[in-house]
Structures are given as C-alpha cells and as structure tokens.
XYZ file of C-alpha atoms in Angstrom:
167
model
C -104.686 118.398 -60.850
C -104.646 118.645 -64.657
C -101.616 116.439 -65.261
C -101.483 112.742 -65.952
C -98.520 110.845 -64.591
C -97.531 107.308 -65.388
C -94.508 105.050 -65.374
C -93.407 104.987 -69.009
C -91.886 101.541 -68.678
C -95.217 99.945 -67.777
C -97.605 101.526 -70.279
C -98.102 101.137 -74.007
C -98.658 104.023 -76.418
C -102.294 102.968 -76.834
C -102.819 103.004 -73.073
C -101.239 106.462 -72.829
C -103.447 107.774 -75.635
C -106.509 106.263 -73.952
C -105.664 108.021 -70.666
C -105.127 111.304 -72.494
C -108.433 110.985 -74.387
C -110.284 110.076 -71.191
C -108.892 113.109 -69.378
C -109.586 115.448 -72.324
C -113.132 114.180 -72.842
C -113.967 114.741 -69.182
C -113.869 118.495 -69.919
C -116.396 118.298 -72.785
C -120.177 118.469 -72.502
C -122.288 115.631 -73.887
C -123.287 117.891 -76.802
C -119.654 118.477 -77.739
C -118.814 114.798 -77.380
C -121.678 113.966 -79.748
C -120.611 116.781 -82.067
C -117.176 115.187 -82.402
C -118.658 112.205 -84.245
C -120.885 114.167 -86.629
C -119.605 114.803 -90.135
C -121.912 116.900 -92.289
C -121.879 117.627 -95.989
C -120.650 121.097 -96.875
C -123.073 122.343 -99.518
C -122.277 125.015 -102.038
C -124.394 128.124 -102.335
C -123.512 130.713 -104.973
C -120.173 129.020 -105.715
C -119.028 128.833 -102.078
C -119.729 126.766 -99.019
C -122.647 128.275 -97.123
C -120.440 129.820 -94.420
C -122.581 131.295 -91.625
C -124.483 128.156 -90.549
C -121.486 125.850 -90.999
C -119.085 128.150 -89.145
C -121.508 128.620 -86.246
C -121.972 124.861 -85.870
C -118.204 124.288 -85.952
C -117.504 127.085 -83.458
C -120.168 125.700 -81.096
C -118.747 122.180 -81.290
C -121.950 120.845 -82.852
C -120.141 119.043 -85.680
C -116.764 117.366 -85.808
C -116.188 117.278 -89.518
C -117.083 118.374 -93.013
C -117.614 116.204 -96.047
C -116.494 118.116 -99.130
C -118.632 116.898 -101.966
C -117.832 116.757 -105.657
C -118.330 120.133 -107.203
C -118.067 121.919 -110.489
C -116.813 125.014 -108.708
C -113.385 125.841 -110.210
C -111.344 125.882 -107.000
C -107.590 126.227 -106.975
C -105.240 124.596 -104.498
C -104.957 127.905 -102.601
C -108.766 128.319 -102.529
C -109.265 124.883 -101.003
C -106.395 125.286 -98.498
C -107.761 128.698 -97.411
C -111.298 127.336 -97.019
C -110.134 124.339 -94.979
C -107.884 126.524 -92.809
C -110.842 128.796 -92.034
C -112.885 125.831 -90.807
C -109.970 124.380 -88.835
C -109.549 127.746 -87.084
C -113.279 127.812 -86.232
C -112.916 124.347 -84.710
C -110.259 125.551 -82.250
C -112.882 127.759 -80.553
C -114.617 124.658 -79.176
C -111.933 122.000 -79.138
C -108.622 123.829 -79.042
C -105.805 122.720 -81.289
C -105.685 119.157 -79.971
C -108.624 117.885 -82.023
C -108.608 118.947 -85.660
C -111.834 119.164 -87.597
C -112.289 116.125 -89.824
C -112.103 117.241 -93.448
C -113.375 114.396 -95.576
C -113.890 113.642 -99.220
C -114.755 110.715 -101.454
C -111.961 111.002 -103.965
C -111.350 107.907 -106.049
C -109.018 109.333 -108.655
C -109.466 108.975 -112.374
C -112.621 110.683 -113.642
C -114.090 110.954 -110.108
C -111.905 113.653 -108.580
C -113.782 116.237 -106.541
C -111.458 119.156 -107.136
C -109.884 118.791 -110.583
C -107.978 122.079 -110.328
C -106.439 121.263 -106.943
C -104.335 118.204 -107.704
C -103.119 116.359 -110.744
C -105.225 113.952 -112.779
C -104.622 110.391 -111.570
C -105.519 107.135 -113.319
C -108.672 105.361 -112.208
C -108.459 102.646 -109.580
C -109.586 100.161 -112.238
C -106.579 101.130 -114.373
C -104.226 100.719 -111.400
C -105.767 97.337 -110.559
C -105.439 96.187 -114.154
C -101.650 96.512 -113.912
C -101.656 93.840 -111.178
C -98.594 95.598 -109.769
C -98.654 96.081 -105.963
C -95.749 98.529 -106.086
C -97.576 100.711 -108.623
C -100.697 100.634 -106.414
C -98.575 101.588 -103.402
C -96.992 104.555 -105.206
C -100.394 105.641 -106.473
C -101.771 105.604 -102.922
C -98.779 107.476 -101.486
C -98.805 110.131 -104.205
C -102.549 110.674 -104.328
C -102.817 110.578 -100.549
C -100.044 113.171 -100.218
C -101.826 115.513 -102.592
C -105.101 115.173 -100.690
C -103.301 115.714 -97.369
C -101.490 118.775 -98.713
C -104.853 120.187 -99.793
C -106.058 119.768 -96.181
C -108.023 116.508 -96.250
C -107.474 114.250 -93.259
C -110.018 111.498 -94.068
C -110.742 110.120 -97.517
C -113.483 107.554 -98.061
C -111.587 105.768 -100.788
C -110.448 103.475 -102.227
C -113.352 101.119 -102.216
C -113.881 97.671 -103.664
C -116.246 98.086 -106.581
C -117.276 95.016 -108.508
C -117.277 95.352 -112.267
C -120.565 93.846 -113.370
C -119.873 94.677 -117.018
C -117.603 91.680 -117.661
C-alpha cells in the first residue's frame, strides 16, 4: 500500500510532513539518501559549468545540490534560469519532482554579487545596517530574496554577521 492515511484532526503539519518524508525515503537507496545532503561547487570551464560530470552526478542522485560560485562570466537572467532549469530537470531522473535540487549561492549584495547581470545592484549589508531601520532591512531582504528566487536559487548562504574590525 503506497498511501498514508491519518486523522487530520489529530496530527500537526510537521507530523504529516515527517510521515511523508519517512515513506518517501524508504524508497531511496543509502547512496541516494547520502546524495541528498551533498552540495558541490559548480566550477566553470570555458565560460560554462562543466556539464557532463555534474549532470551525470545529478541524474544518478549522487549530489543533492549545486553551489554557484562568484564568477566573471557575463550571464544574463535568461542564461542563469536556463542553466538552473537544466539541472533541476536532471534531478527529476533520480528524485522525481518532489525533491528539487538545492541551488545555492553566497550572495551578500553590494559589491559581492555573484551574477551582476542577473539582478539589480543592491546596497551592501553594511550600508543597510548603518541606516538602523528594521523596515528598510526587511524590504531589502524581501526584494533581494525575490530576485534570487526568480533567478532559480532556493538556498542563499547570506546574510551573515561580519564584524567590522576597521573601527
């Protein structure tokens, strides 16, 4: 029996998600379960991500995500969306459409954007912090996050709490 039944009045959303994940993971090999937690850096080779090895690993369920590193490659929004879509499609071979490939980046805004031609230039986090305005910080996060999401990122390792030692 491939269905999960439960009384909806006696179960929380977290419990339901746990049951679903437990059932889904029972169909995966140990190699694919381990692959789900691996995020590897996508390296550029001749101005593009080195496709054959990365695609094969994604299709085989050997990695669960890609870290898109800062690059001087002049990508457009459409280039990045197309590239990410290609990798998401490869991921469905092993995991179906239920588990998207993690597409990660370390975008901090300001002068540290990874894809300057993909989304608008944003102020640095230091500049946002200097305003001491929580609403401005909120709008920055919503706007910048929306642009990253629209480009196809689903995990961003930012913001972080840097300490300015130059005071």
